CSV table of C-alpha atoms in Angstrom, one decimal:
chain,number,residue,atom,x,y,z
F,1,ARG,CA,-0.2,-0.1,-0.2
F,2,SER,CA,2.7,2.3,0.6
F,3,PHE,CA,5.6,1.4,-2.0
F,4,LYS,CA,4.1,3.2,-5.4
F,5,ASP,CA,0.6,4.6,-6.4
F,6,SER,CA,0.1,4.4,-10.2
F,7,ASP,CA,-3.3,5.8,-10.5
F,8,GLY,CA,-3.2,8.6,-7.7
F,9,ASP,CA,-6.2,7.4,-5.7
F,10,GLY,CA,-3.6,7.3,-2.7
F,11,ASN,CA,-3.0,3.5,-2.5
F,12,GLY,CA,0.1,1.7,-3.8
F,13,ASP,CA,-0.8,-0.8,-6.3
F,14,PHE,CA,0.2,-3.7,-8.5
F,15,ASN,CA,1.3,-1.5,-11.5
F,16,GLY,CA,3.4,0.8,-9.3
F,17,MET,CA,5.3,-2.0,-7.9
F,18,THR,CA,5.7,-3.5,-11.4
F,19,SER,CA,7.0,0.2,-12.4
F,20,LYS,CA,9.8,0.1,-9.5
F,21,LEU,CA,10.7,-3.8,-10.4
F,22,ASP,CA,14.1,-2.1,-12.2
F,23,TYR,CA,15.0,-0.2,-9.3
F,24,LEU,CA,15.2,-3.3,-7.0
F,25,GLN,CA,17.1,-5.3,-9.3
F,26,SER,CA,19.3,-2.6,-9.8
F,27,LEU,CA,19.7,-2.5,-6.2
F,28,GLY,CA,20.4,-6.3,-5.9
F,29,VAL,CA,17.2,-7.6,-4.7
F,30,ASN,CA,16.6,-10.9,-6.0
F,31,ALA,CA,13.2,-11.7,-4.2
F,32,VAL,CA,10.1,-9.7,-2.4
F,33,TRP,CA,7.8,-10.4,0.3
F,34,LEU,CA,4.4,-8.5,0.1
F,35,THR,CA,2.6,-8.1,2.8
F,36,PRO,CA,-0.9,-9.4,2.4
F,37,VAL,CA,-2.6,-8.7,-1.1
F,38,PHE,CA,-5.7,-10.8,-0.5
F,39,GLU,CA,-9.3,-8.7,-0.3
F,40,ALA,CA,-9.7,-7.6,3.3
F,41,PRO,CA,-11.4,-4.9,5.5
F,42,SER,CA,-8.5,-3.5,7.3
F,43,TYR,CA,-5.8,-1.2,5.6
F,44,HIS,CA,-2.9,-4.0,6.5
F,45,GLY,CA,-4.9,-6.8,5.2
F,46,TYR,CA,-4.1,-9.2,7.9
F,47,ASP,CA,-7.7,-10.4,8.2
F,48,PHE,CA,-8.7,-11.8,4.9
F,49,GLN,CA,-12.0,-11.7,3.9
F,50,ASP,CA,-11.6,-13.6,0.5
F,51,PHE,CA,-8.6,-16.0,-0.1
F,52,TYR,CA,-9.3,-16.0,-4.0
F,53,SER,CA,-9.6,-12.4,-4.8
F,54,VAL,CA,-6.7,-9.8,-4.7
F,55,GLU,CA,-7.6,-6.3,-2.7
F,56,ARG,CA,-9.2,-4.1,-5.0
F,57,ASP,CA,-7.2,-1.0,-3.8
F,58,TYR,CA,-4.3,-2.7,-5.3
F,59,GLY,CA,-5.7,-3.7,-8.9
F,60,THR,CA,-7.0,-6.6,-10.6
F,61,MET,CA,-5.9,-10.3,-10.7
F,62,ALA,CA,-4.7,-9.3,-14.4
F,63,GLU,CA,-2.2,-6.6,-13.0
F,64,PHE,CA,-1.2,-9.2,-10.4
F,65,GLU,CA,-0.1,-11.8,-12.8
F,66,ARG,CA,1.9,-9.2,-14.7
F,67,PHE,CA,3.3,-8.0,-12.0
F,68,ILE,CA,4.6,-11.7,-10.9
F,69,ALA,CA,5.4,-12.3,-15.0
F,70,GLU,CA,7.4,-9.1,-15.0
F,71,SER,CA,9.3,-10.2,-11.7
F,72,HIS,CA,10.0,-13.2,-13.2
F,73,LYS,CA,11.5,-11.9,-16.2
F,74,ARG,CA,14.2,-10.0,-13.9
F,75,ASP,CA,14.9,-13.2,-11.9
F,76,ILE,CA,12.8,-11.8,-9.1
F,77,LYS,CA,11.0,-14.2,-6.8
F,78,ILE,CA,7.7,-13.3,-5.0
F,79,ILE,CA,6.5,-14.5,-1.9
F,80,LEU,CA,3.2,-13.6,-0.5
F,81,ASP,CA,2.1,-12.8,3.1
F,82,LEU,CA,-0.1,-16.1,3.9
F,83,VAL,CA,-2.5,-15.7,7.2
F,84,LEU,CA,-3.6,-19.3,7.8
F,85,ASN,CA,-3.8,-18.8,11.7
F,86,HIS,CA,-7.2,-16.6,11.7
F,87,ILE,CA,-9.4,-14.4,9.2
F,88,SER,CA,-11.7,-11.7,9.3
F,89,ASP,CA,-14.7,-11.7,11.1
F,90,GLN,CA,-16.4,-10.7,7.8
F,91,HIS,CA,-15.2,-13.7,5.7
F,92,ASP,CA,-17.9,-16.1,4.4
F,93,TRP,CA,-16.9,-18.9,6.6
F,94,PHE,CA,-17.3,-17.3,9.6
F,95,LEU,CA,-20.7,-16.0,8.8
F,96,LYS,CA,-21.7,-19.3,8.0
F,97,SER,CA,-20.3,-20.8,11.2
F,98,ALA,CA,-22.1,-18.4,13.2
F,99,ARG,CA,-25.2,-19.5,11.6
F,100,LYS,CA,-24.2,-23.2,12.0
F,101,GLU,CA,-24.8,-24.0,8.5
F,102,PRO,CA,-23.9,-27.5,7.7
F,103,GLY,CA,-20.4,-28.4,7.1
F,104,TYR,CA,-19.1,-25.1,8.6
F,105,GLU,CA,-20.4,-25.5,12.4
F,106,ASP,CA,-16.5,-26.2,13.3
F,107,TYR,CA,-14.5,-24.0,11.1
F,108,PHE,CA,-13.9,-21.8,14.5
F,109,VAL,CA,-13.2,-22.8,17.7
F,110,TRP,CA,-16.5,-22.1,19.9
F,111,ARG,CA,-17.3,-22.8,23.3
F,112,VAL,CA,-20.7,-22.0,25.1
F,113,GLN,CA,-19.1,-20.8,28.5
F,114,ARG,CA,-15.8,-18.4,28.3
F,115,PRO,CA,-13.0,-20.8,29.1
F,116,ALA,CA,-11.2,-19.5,32.3
F,117,GLY,CA,-7.3,-19.1,32.9
F,118,TRP,CA,-6.8,-18.2,28.9
F,119,GLY,CA,-5.0,-15.2,27.7
F,120,GLN,CA,-3.0,-13.9,24.4
F,121,ALA,CA,0.0,-16.2,24.1
F,122,TRP,CA,2.5,-13.9,24.3
F,123,SER,CA,1.8,-12.6,27.5
F,124,ASP,CA,2.0,-14.4,31.1
F,125,GLN,CA,-1.3,-12.9,32.5
F,126,PRO,CA,-4.7,-14.1,32.2
F,127,ASN,CA,-7.1,-12.6,30.6
F,128,PRO,CA,-9.9,-14.7,29.0
F,129,GLU,CA,-11.8,-11.4,27.6
F,130,ALA,CA,-8.9,-10.8,25.1
F,131,VAL,CA,-9.0,-14.0,23.5
F,132,TRP,CA,-12.7,-15.2,23.4
F,133,HIS,CA,-15.4,-13.1,21.9
F,134,TRP,CA,-19.1,-13.1,22.1
F,135,ASN,CA,-20.9,-13.8,19.0
F,136,ALA,CA,-24.6,-12.7,18.9
F,137,THR,CA,-26.0,-14.7,16.1
F,138,ARG,CA,-24.7,-18.1,17.6
F,139,LYS,CA,-24.8,-17.2,21.3
F,140,ALA,CA,-21.5,-18.7,21.9
F,141,TYR,CA,-17.8,-17.5,22.1
F,142,TYR,CA,-15.2,-18.0,19.9
F,143,TYR,CA,-11.7,-18.1,20.0
F,144,GLY,CA,-9.7,-15.0,18.4
F,145,ALA,CA,-5.9,-14.6,19.8
F,146,PHE,CA,-5.4,-11.6,17.8
F,147,GLY,CA,-8.9,-9.7,18.4
F,148,GLY,CA,-12.5,-10.2,17.8
F,149,SER,CA,-12.4,-9.1,14.2
F,150,GLN,CA,-10.1,-12.0,13.6
F,151,PRO,CA,-11.4,-15.4,14.6
F,152,ASP,CA,-8.9,-18.2,14.5
F,153,VAL,CA,-9.5,-21.1,11.8
F,154,ASN,CA,-10.1,-24.2,13.9
F,155,LEU,CA,-7.1,-26.2,12.4
F,156,ARG,CA,-8.1,-29.7,13.8
F,157,ASN,CA,-11.1,-29.5,11.2
F,158,PRO,CA,-9.7,-31.7,8.4
F,159,LYS,CA,-12.4,-29.8,5.9
F,160,ALA,CA,-11.0,-26.3,6.7
F,161,VAL,CA,-7.4,-27.7,6.5
F,162,ALA,CA,-8.1,-29.0,3.0
F,163,GLU,CA,-9.6,-25.2,2.0
F,164,LEU,CA,-6.2,-23.9,3.1
F,165,ASP,CA,-4.4,-26.3,1.3
F,166,ALA,CA,-6.6,-25.6,-1.9
F,167,LEU,CA,-6.1,-21.6,-1.4
F,168,ALA,CA,-2.3,-22.1,-1.3
F,169,ALA,CA,-2.3,-24.5,-4.7
F,170,PHE,CA,-4.3,-21.7,-6.0
F,171,TRP,CA,-1.8,-18.8,-5.7
F,172,LEU,CA,1.2,-21.4,-6.1
F,173,LYS,CA,-0.2,-22.0,-9.6
F,174,LYS,CA,-0.6,-18.3,-10.2
F,175,GLY,CA,3.3,-18.2,-10.1
F,176,VAL,CA,4.1,-17.0,-6.7
F,177,ASP,CA,7.2,-18.4,-5.1
F,178,GLY,CA,6.1,-19.3,-1.7
F,179,PHE,CA,4.8,-17.7,1.7
F,180,ARG,CA,5.8,-16.0,4.5
F,181,LEU,CA,3.5,-17.4,7.2
F,182,ASP,CA,2.1,-15.4,9.7
F,183,ALA,CA,2.1,-16.2,13.3
F,184,VAL,CA,2.9,-19.8,13.1
F,185,ARG,CA,3.4,-20.4,16.7
F,186,TYR,CA,-0.1,-19.9,17.5
F,187,ALA,CA,-1.9,-22.6,14.8
F,188,ILE,CA,-3.4,-25.3,17.5
F,189,GLU,CA,-3.8,-23.7,20.8
F,190,ASP,CA,-4.9,-26.1,23.8
F,191,GLY,CA,-4.9,-23.4,26.5
F,192,PRO,CA,-5.0,-22.1,29.1
F,193,LEU,CA,-1.5,-19.8,29.0
F,194,SER,CA,0.9,-22.6,28.9
F,195,GLN,CA,-0.4,-24.5,26.3
F,196,GLN,CA,-1.2,-21.8,23.6
F,197,ALA,CA,2.1,-21.5,21.9
F,198,ASP,CA,4.3,-24.1,20.0
F,199,THR,CA,2.4,-27.1,20.6
F,200,GLN,CA,3.3,-30.4,19.0
F,201,ALA,CA,-0.4,-30.2,17.0
F,202,THR,CA,1.1,-26.6,15.7
F,203,ILE,CA,4.3,-28.0,14.3
F,204,ASP,CA,2.6,-31.2,12.7
F,205,TYR,CA,0.1,-28.8,11.0
F,206,TRP,CA,3.1,-26.9,9.5
F,207,THR,CA,5.0,-29.9,8.6
F,208,HIS,CA,1.4,-31.1,6.9
F,209,PHE,CA,1.4,-27.9,5.2
F,210,SER,CA,4.7,-27.7,3.9
F,211,GLN,CA,4.2,-31.3,2.1
F,212,ARG,CA,1.4,-30.3,0.6
F,213,VAL,CA,3.2,-27.2,-1.0
F,214,LYS,CA,6.4,-29.1,-1.7
F,215,ALA,CA,4.2,-31.6,-3.8
F,216,ILE,CA,3.0,-28.5,-6.0
F,217,ASN,CA,6.4,-26.9,-6.3
F,218,PRO,CA,9.7,-28.4,-4.6
F,219,ASP,CA,11.4,-25.3,-4.6
F,220,ALA,CA,8.7,-23.1,-3.2
F,221,LEU,CA,10.0,-20.9,0.1
F,222,LEU,CA,8.0,-21.4,3.4
F,223,VAL,CA,9.3,-18.7,6.2
F,224,GLY,CA,7.7,-18.6,9.5
F,225,GLU,CA,7.0,-15.6,11.9
F,226,ALA,CA,8.0,-17.5,15.2
F,227,TRP,CA,8.5,-14.3,17.2
F,228,ALA,CA,10.5,-16.5,19.9
F,229,ALA,CA,13.9,-17.8,21.1
F,230,LEU,CA,16.1,-19.2,18.2
F,231,GLU,CA,15.5,-22.6,19.6
F,232,THR,CA,11.5,-22.2,19.4
F,233,GLY,CA,11.9,-21.4,15.9
F,234,GLY,CA,14.5,-24.1,14.9
F,235,ARG,CA,11.7,-26.3,15.9
F,236,TYR,CA,9.5,-25.4,12.6
F,237,ARG,CA,12.1,-27.0,10.5
F,238,ASN,CA,11.2,-30.6,11.9
F,239,GLY,CA,14.3,-32.3,11.0
F,240,GLY,CA,13.7,-31.0,6.8
F,241,LYS,CA,10.1,-32.0,6.6
F,242,GLY,CA,8.8,-28.7,7.8
F,243,LEU,CA,9.5,-25.2,7.0
F,244,ASP,CA,12.5,-23.7,5.1
F,245,GLY,CA,13.0,-20.9,7.4
F,246,ALA,CA,12.4,-18.7,10.4
F,247,PHE,CA,13.1,-15.0,11.1
F,248,ASP,CA,15.7,-14.5,13.5
F,249,PHE,CA,13.9,-11.9,15.6
F,250,ASP,CA,17.5,-11.6,17.9
F,251,PHE,CA,19.3,-10.1,15.4
F,252,GLY,CA,18.0,-6.7,14.9
F,253,ASN,CA,17.8,-6.1,18.8
F,254,ILE,CA,21.4,-7.1,19.0
F,255,VAL,CA,22.5,-4.9,16.2
F,256,ILE,CA,20.1,-1.8,18.1
F,257,ASP,CA,21.5,-2.1,21.3
F,258,LEU,CA,25.3,-2.4,20.1
F,259,LEU,CA,25.0,0.7,18.0
F,260,ASN,CA,22.5,2.5,20.7
F,261,PRO,CA,22.5,1.3,23.9
F,262,GLN,CA,19.9,3.2,25.4
F,263,ALA,CA,17.3,2.4,22.8
F,264,VAL,CA,14.0,1.2,23.4
F,265,ARG,CA,14.0,-2.0,21.6
F,266,ARG,CA,10.3,-3.6,22.2
F,267,ALA,CA,7.7,-3.3,19.6
F,268,ASP,CA,4.1,-3.1,20.6
F,269,PHE,CA,3.8,-6.6,21.3
F,270,GLY,CA,6.5,-9.6,21.4
F,271,THR,CA,9.2,-10.1,23.3
F,272,LEU,CA,12.9,-8.8,23.8
F,273,SER,CA,15.8,-11.3,23.0
F,274,ASN,CA,16.8,-13.7,25.7
F,275,ILE,CA,20.5,-13.0,24.9
F,276,ASP,CA,22.5,-10.6,27.5
F,277,LEU,CA,22.6,-7.7,25.2
F,278,GLY,CA,25.3,-6.2,27.4
F,279,LYS,CA,27.9,-8.6,26.0
F,280,LYS,CA,27.6,-6.2,22.8
F,281,ARG,CA,30.1,-7.4,20.2
F,282,ASP,CA,30.4,-10.9,21.7
F,283,SER,CA,26.5,-11.1,21.6
F,284,LEU,CA,26.6,-11.1,17.8
F,285,TRP,CA,28.7,-14.2,17.7
F,286,ALA,CA,26.4,-15.9,20.3
F,287,ASN,CA,23.7,-15.0,18.1
F,288,LEU,CA,25.3,-17.0,15.3
F,289,GLN,CA,26.4,-19.9,17.4
F,290,GLN,CA,22.8,-20.0,18.6
F,291,ARG,CA,21.6,-20.1,15.1
F,292,ALA,CA,23.6,-23.1,14.2
F,293,GLU,CA,22.6,-24.9,17.6
F,294,ALA,CA,18.9,-24.7,16.5
F,295,ALA,CA,19.0,-25.6,12.8
F,296,PRO,CA,21.6,-26.0,9.9
F,297,MET,CA,23.3,-22.3,9.1
F,298,GLY,CA,21.2,-20.5,6.7
F,299,TYR,CA,17.8,-21.4,8.2
F,300,PHE,CA,17.5,-18.4,10.0
F,301,SER,CA,17.0,-15.0,8.3
F,302,PRO,CA,18.2,-11.9,9.7
F,303,PHE,CA,16.8,-8.6,9.3
F,304,LEU,CA,16.9,-5.0,11.3
F,305,THR,CA,13.3,-4.3,11.6
F,306,ASN,CA,10.0,-5.0,10.0
F,307,HIS,CA,6.3,-3.6,9.6
F,308,ASP,CA,5.7,-4.3,13.3
F,309,GLN,CA,8.6,-2.6,14.7
F,310,ASN,CA,9.9,0.9,14.8
F,311,ARG,CA,12.1,1.8,11.9
F,312,ILE,CA,15.8,1.6,12.7
F,313,MET,CA,16.7,4.8,11.6
F,314,HIS,CA,14.1,6.3,14.0
F,315,THR,CA,15.9,4.2,16.6
F,316,LEU,CA,19.3,5.1,15.8
F,317,GLN,CA,18.2,8.8,16.1
F,318,GLY,CA,18.9,9.6,12.4
F,319,ASP,CA,22.6,8.9,12.4
F,320,THR,CA,23.3,7.5,9.2
F,321,ALA,CA,27.0,6.5,10.1
F,322,LYS,CA,25.2,4.0,12.7
F,323,ALA,CA,22.6,2.9,10.0
F,324,ARG,CA,25.8,2.2,7.8
F,325,ILE,CA,27.3,0.0,10.2
F,326,ALA,CA,23.8,-1.9,10.8
F,327,ALA,CA,23.9,-2.7,7.1
F,328,SER,CA,27.1,-3.9,7.0
F,329,LEU,CA,26.2,-6.3,9.7
F,330,LEU,CA,23.2,-7.5,8.1
F,331,LEU,CA,24.4,-8.2,4.8
F,332,THR,CA,27.0,-10.1,5.8
F,333,SER,CA,25.4,-12.2,8.2
F,334,PRO,CA,24.7,-15.7,7.1
F,335,GLY,CA,20.9,-16.6,5.9
F,336,THR,CA,18.6,-15.0,3.9
F,337,ALA,CA,18.5,-11.2,4.5
F,338,TYR,CA,15.5,-9.2,4.6
F,339,LEU,CA,15.4,-5.4,4.1
F,340,TYR,CA,12.2,-3.7,5.1
F,341,TYR,CA,11.4,-1.1,2.2
F,342,GLY,CA,13.1,2.2,2.5
F,343,GLU,CA,15.6,0.7,4.9
F,344,GLU,CA,18.0,1.4,2.1
F,345,ILE,CA,17.6,5.0,2.3
F,346,GLY,CA,17.6,5.5,5.6
F,347,MET,CA,13.6,6.0,6.1
F,348,SER,CA,12.5,7.1,9.3
F,349,GLN,CA,9.3,7.7,10.9
F,350,HIS,CA,7.4,10.9,12.1
F,351,SER,CA,6.2,9.3,15.8
F,352,THR,CA,6.0,6.1,17.4
F,353,GLY,CA,2.7,4.0,18.7
F,354,GLU,CA,1.1,3.8,15.5
F,355,ASP,CA,1.8,0.9,13.1
F,356,ARG,CA,1.0,3.4,10.3
F,357,TYR,CA,4.2,5.7,11.1
F,358,ARG,CA,6.2,2.9,10.2
F,359,ARG,CA,4.5,1.9,7.0
F,360,ALA,CA,4.6,5.4,5.6
F,361,PRO,CA,5.0,5.8,1.8
F,362,MET,CA,8.3,5.4,-0.1
F,363,GLN,CA,10.5,8.3,-0.5
F,364,TRP,CA,11.1,8.0,-4.3
F,365,SER,CA,11.9,11.7,-5.0
F,366,ASP,CA,12.1,15.4,-3.6
F,367,ASP,CA,9.0,16.6,-5.2
F,368,ALA,CA,5.6,17.5,-3.0
F,369,ASN,CA,4.6,13.9,-2.6
F,370,ALA,CA,7.8,12.2,-2.4
F,371,GLY,CA,7.0,10.7,-6.2
F,372,PHE,CA,4.6,8.2,-4.6
F,373,ASN,CA,1.8,9.6,-6.9
F,374,ALA,CA,1.2,12.7,-9.0
F,375,SER,CA,-2.0,13.0,-7.3
F,376,GLY,CA,-0.9,14.7,-3.9
F,377,ARG,CA,-3.3,11.9,-2.3
F,378,ASN,CA,-2.0,9.7,0.3
F,379,TRP,CA,-3.7,6.8,2.2
F,380,VAL,CA,-2.1,7.7,5.5
F,381,ASP,CA,-3.5,11.2,5.4
F,382,LEU,CA,-6.9,10.0,4.8
F,383,PRO,CA,-9.4,9.5,7.7
F,384,VAL,CA,-10.6,6.1,7.1
F,385,PRO,CA,-9.1,3.7,8.0
F,386,GLN,CA,-7.8,4.9,11.0
F,387,GLY,CA,-5.4,3.6,13.3
F,388,TYR,CA,-5.8,1.2,15.9
F,389,ARG,CA,-5.1,4.2,18.4
F,390,GLY,CA,-7.8,6.4,16.7
F,391,ASP,CA,-7.6,9.0,13.9
F,392,GLN,CA,-3.8,10.3,13.6
F,393,GLY,CA,-5.0,13.3,11.4
F,394,ALA,CA,-3.1,14.3,8.3
F,395,TRP,CA,0.8,13.9,9.7
F,396,TRP,CA,2.5,12.5,6.8
F,397,SER,CA,2.9,15.7,4.1
F,398,LYS,CA,4.0,17.9,7.2
F,399,TYR,CA,6.5,15.4,8.2
F,400,TRP,CA,7.8,14.9,4.4
F,401,ASN,CA,8.1,18.6,3.9
F,402,SER,CA,10.4,18.7,7.1
F,403,LEU,CA,12.7,16.4,5.1
F,404,ARG,CA,12.5,17.4,1.5
F,405,GLY,CA,15.7,18.9,0.2
F,406,LYS,CA,18.0,16.7,2.9
F,407,ASP,CA,18.9,13.6,1.1
F,408,HIS,CA,16.3,11.4,2.2
F,409,SER,CA,14.9,10.4,-1.3
F,410,VAL,CA,15.8,7.5,-3.8
F,411,ALA,CA,16.9,10.0,-6.4
F,412,ALA,CA,19.2,12.2,-4.2
F,413,GLN,CA,21.0,8.9,-3.1
F,414,GLN,CA,21.4,7.3,-6.1
F,415,ALA,CA,23.2,10.4,-7.3
F,416,ASP,CA,25.7,10.5,-4.3
F,417,THR,CA,28.4,7.7,-4.6
F,418,ALA,CA,28.8,7.8,-0.5
F,419,SER,CA,24.9,7.3,0.1
F,420,LEU,CA,23.9,4.9,2.6
F,421,PHE,CA,22.0,3.8,-0.6
F,422,ASN,CA,25.0,3.2,-2.6
F,423,HIS,CA,26.5,1.3,0.6
F,424,TYR,CA,23.7,-1.3,0.6
F,425,LYS,CA,23.9,-1.7,-3.3
F,426,ARG,CA,27.6,-2.5,-3.0
F,427,LEU,CA,27.1,-4.6,0.0
F,428,LEU,CA,24.4,-6.9,-1.8
F,429,ALA,CA,26.8,-6.9,-4.7
F,430,VAL,CA,29.6,-8.6,-2.5
F,431,ARG,CA,27.0,-10.6,-1.0
F,432,ARG,CA,26.1,-12.2,-4.3
F,433,GLN,CA,29.3,-12.8,-5.5
F,434,ASN,CA,30.7,-14.5,-2.2
F,435,PRO,CA,28.3,-17.4,-1.6
F,436,SER,CA,29.8,-17.9,1.9
F,437,LEU,CA,28.3,-15.1,3.2
F,438,GLN,CA,24.9,-16.5,2.6
F,439,GLN,CA,25.7,-20.2,3.3
F,440,PRO,CA,28.4,-20.7,5.0
F,441,LYS,CA,29.8,-24.1,6.1
F,442,GLU,CA,31.8,-22.8,9.0
F,443,LEU,CA,32.2,-19.4,10.8
F,444,ARG,CA,35.4,-18.6,12.7
F,445,TYR,CA,35.1,-15.5,15.2
F,446,TYR,CA,38.3,-13.3,16.1
F,447,PRO,CA,37.6,-11.4,19.2
F,448,VAL,CA,40.6,-9.1,18.6
F,449,ALA,CA,41.9,-6.8,21.7
F,450,GLU,CA,40.1,-3.6,20.2
F,451,THR,CA,36.5,-4.4,21.3
F,452,ASN,CA,35.0,-2.2,18.5
F,453,VAL,CA,36.5,-4.3,16.1
F,454,TRP,CA,34.1,-7.3,14.4
F,455,LEU,CA,36.2,-9.8,12.6
F,456,MET,CA,35.0,-12.8,11.3
F,457,GLN,CA,35.8,-15.6,8.7
F,458,THR,CA,33.0,-17.2,6.5
F,459,LEU,CA,34.2,-20.7,5.1
F,460,GLY,CA,32.5,-22.3,1.7
F,461,ASP,CA,33.7,-24.4,-0.8
F,462,GLY,CA,37.0,-23.1,-2.2
F,463,ARG,CA,36.2,-19.5,-1.4
F,464,ASP,CA,36.4,-17.9,1.8
F,465,ALA,CA,35.2,-14.3,3.2
F,466,TRP,CA,36.5,-12.3,5.8
F,467,VAL,CA,34.8,-9.5,7.2
F,468,VAL,CA,36.2,-6.5,9.2
F,469,ILE,CA,34.0,-4.1,10.8
F,470,ASN,CA,34.5,-0.7,12.9
F,471,LEU,CA,31.6,-0.9,14.9
F,472,ASP,CA,32.6,2.8,16.5
F,473,PRO,CA,30.8,5.2,13.7
F,474,THR,CA,33.3,8.2,14.7
F,475,THR,CA,36.5,6.9,16.0
F,476,THR,CA,39.4,5.3,14.1
F,477,VAL,CA,40.9,2.3,15.6
F,478,THR,CA,43.9,0.1,14.9
F,479,PHE,CA,43.8,-3.8,15.7
F,480,ASP,CA,46.1,-6.7,15.8
F,481,VAL,CA,45.6,-8.6,12.1
F,482,PRO,CA,44.9,-12.5,12.6
F,483,GLU,CA,47.9,-14.1,11.2
F,484,ALA,CA,46.1,-15.8,8.3
F,485,LEU,CA,44.4,-12.4,7.0
F,486,ARG,CA,47.8,-11.0,6.6
F,487,GLY,CA,49.1,-10.2,3.0
F,488,GLU,CA,48.2,-8.8,-0.3
F,489,ARG,CA,44.1,-8.7,-0.2
F,490,VAL,CA,41.8,-6.8,-2.4
F,491,GLU,CA,39.1,-4.9,-0.7
F,492,GLN,CA,35.7,-6.2,-2.3
F,493,LEU,CA,33.3,-2.7,-1.5
F,494,ASN,CA,35.7,-0.7,-3.0
F,495,GLY,CA,38.2,-2.6,-5.1
F,496,ALA,CA,41.1,-1.3,-3.3
F,497,LYS,CA,44.4,-3.2,-2.9
F,498,LYS,CA,45.8,-3.8,0.7
F,499,THR,CA,48.7,-4.9,2.2
F,500,LEU,CA,47.6,-6.2,5.6
F,501,GLY,CA,50.6,-6.7,8.3
F,502,ALA,CA,50.1,-7.1,11.8
F,503,ARG,CA,48.2,-4.0,12.4
F,504,ALA,CA,45.6,-2.3,10.6
F,505,THR,CA,43.7,0.7,10.9
F,506,LEU,CA,39.7,1.3,10.3
F,507,SER,CA,38.2,4.7,10.1
F,508,GLY,CA,34.9,5.4,12.3
F,509,GLY,CA,32.6,2.8,10.8
F,510,GLU,CA,34.6,1.3,8.1
F,511,THR,CA,33.8,-2.0,6.4
F,512,TRP,CA,36.0,-4.3,4.9
F,513,VAL,CA,35.3,-7.6,3.1
F,514,PHE,CA,38.1,-9.7,1.7
């Protein structure tokens, strides 16, 4: 909804995304995860109203199919956000279930009495009212972990499961390359609190789903949103029979803490990392070790922030030097790295507390509407739909006007070889050229005496890579060079030849890849 608007109605759309595929390709992106594109009553789309129709705000099915085809022409894969845990209370299934129509009675989880002791699975406090909601038509309570407007589908019902298998097959046959699976930890809850997340029934369900998807397209990617410790996320691989990957929610917190120790890291829901972030540099290595212990290296996907979290540039208080270091850490970390749109130009946000602040329009150019469209209309400034904390008013245009002319757009940063955008572009090129950065067979950490230096070696099939980063954005540091790194080298980010002896010097925030 916020990427690019082609028709001026204020909503980003499929044609707008298609028009920017060359930009993504030139940046070095080779896959795109789209937040929900199915018809839904909300602006964010996580409460599907119709699994088989695209959101009318984004365009037609033909325009979506063209977007897929044009992406594939550029070797860009497309994964869709798929929410199978819950759907909209306006979905036809729920309306039929509430009326007890034959065949739909048990598509959702109903109780005549509200069960005691339950609560939100990410909280340790009982609060049955938060998850069991009254339906006047059926005169019963239904379970909805994410609110009354998003009832949970009963994934113990074989008919409901078969329906969801069929919808996945439908979109795979449209040409999509896989799915980001929302809220995987809560598919089948047993309750009360201690039995609501990561049950064996939940893991078995995702294993079943994975097998059905792979039968249609063995190369399809399934990545799970398991907002939990890495050990928990690793369980969803299920010995290679389950999901292909899971997001590493610890990584971004560690990077933020390292660069900005006083930052508030918590999103509006979720948990903080279970790693002692006070260890700073060593916590980065601990994170990689925990990944390796939980699953094969490459299973976990690192990222800095996403649509549910404050943008990293806001958390880093607009410090571009720190954002460059964060980019270096992200794009030299194993696995499939994800960038939140606009991260490559250091997009920030107007304020905190409302999701729309994190999801504002992409800043393409320095014109009055940031190149988002030609009409000046913008969904975040329209009164409907309101944010979940009420009407936020017309804030975006004023915010953007405070940034114009200060190199905050794609156009301005593309023209500046020293920009954050071009730093991301160089890092992505080096990442593609060095497979051991993405899928290493082994990692080696060199905790040199200079604590601001991050030094790691990734080993692959005959082509290793060395990563050296000064974690201090302003101070030049000198460090002891490991003997194995000494000698004639070519630094991959800028092509410079370097002769490394026993000691070497890095300027503030500088990154080397050999």
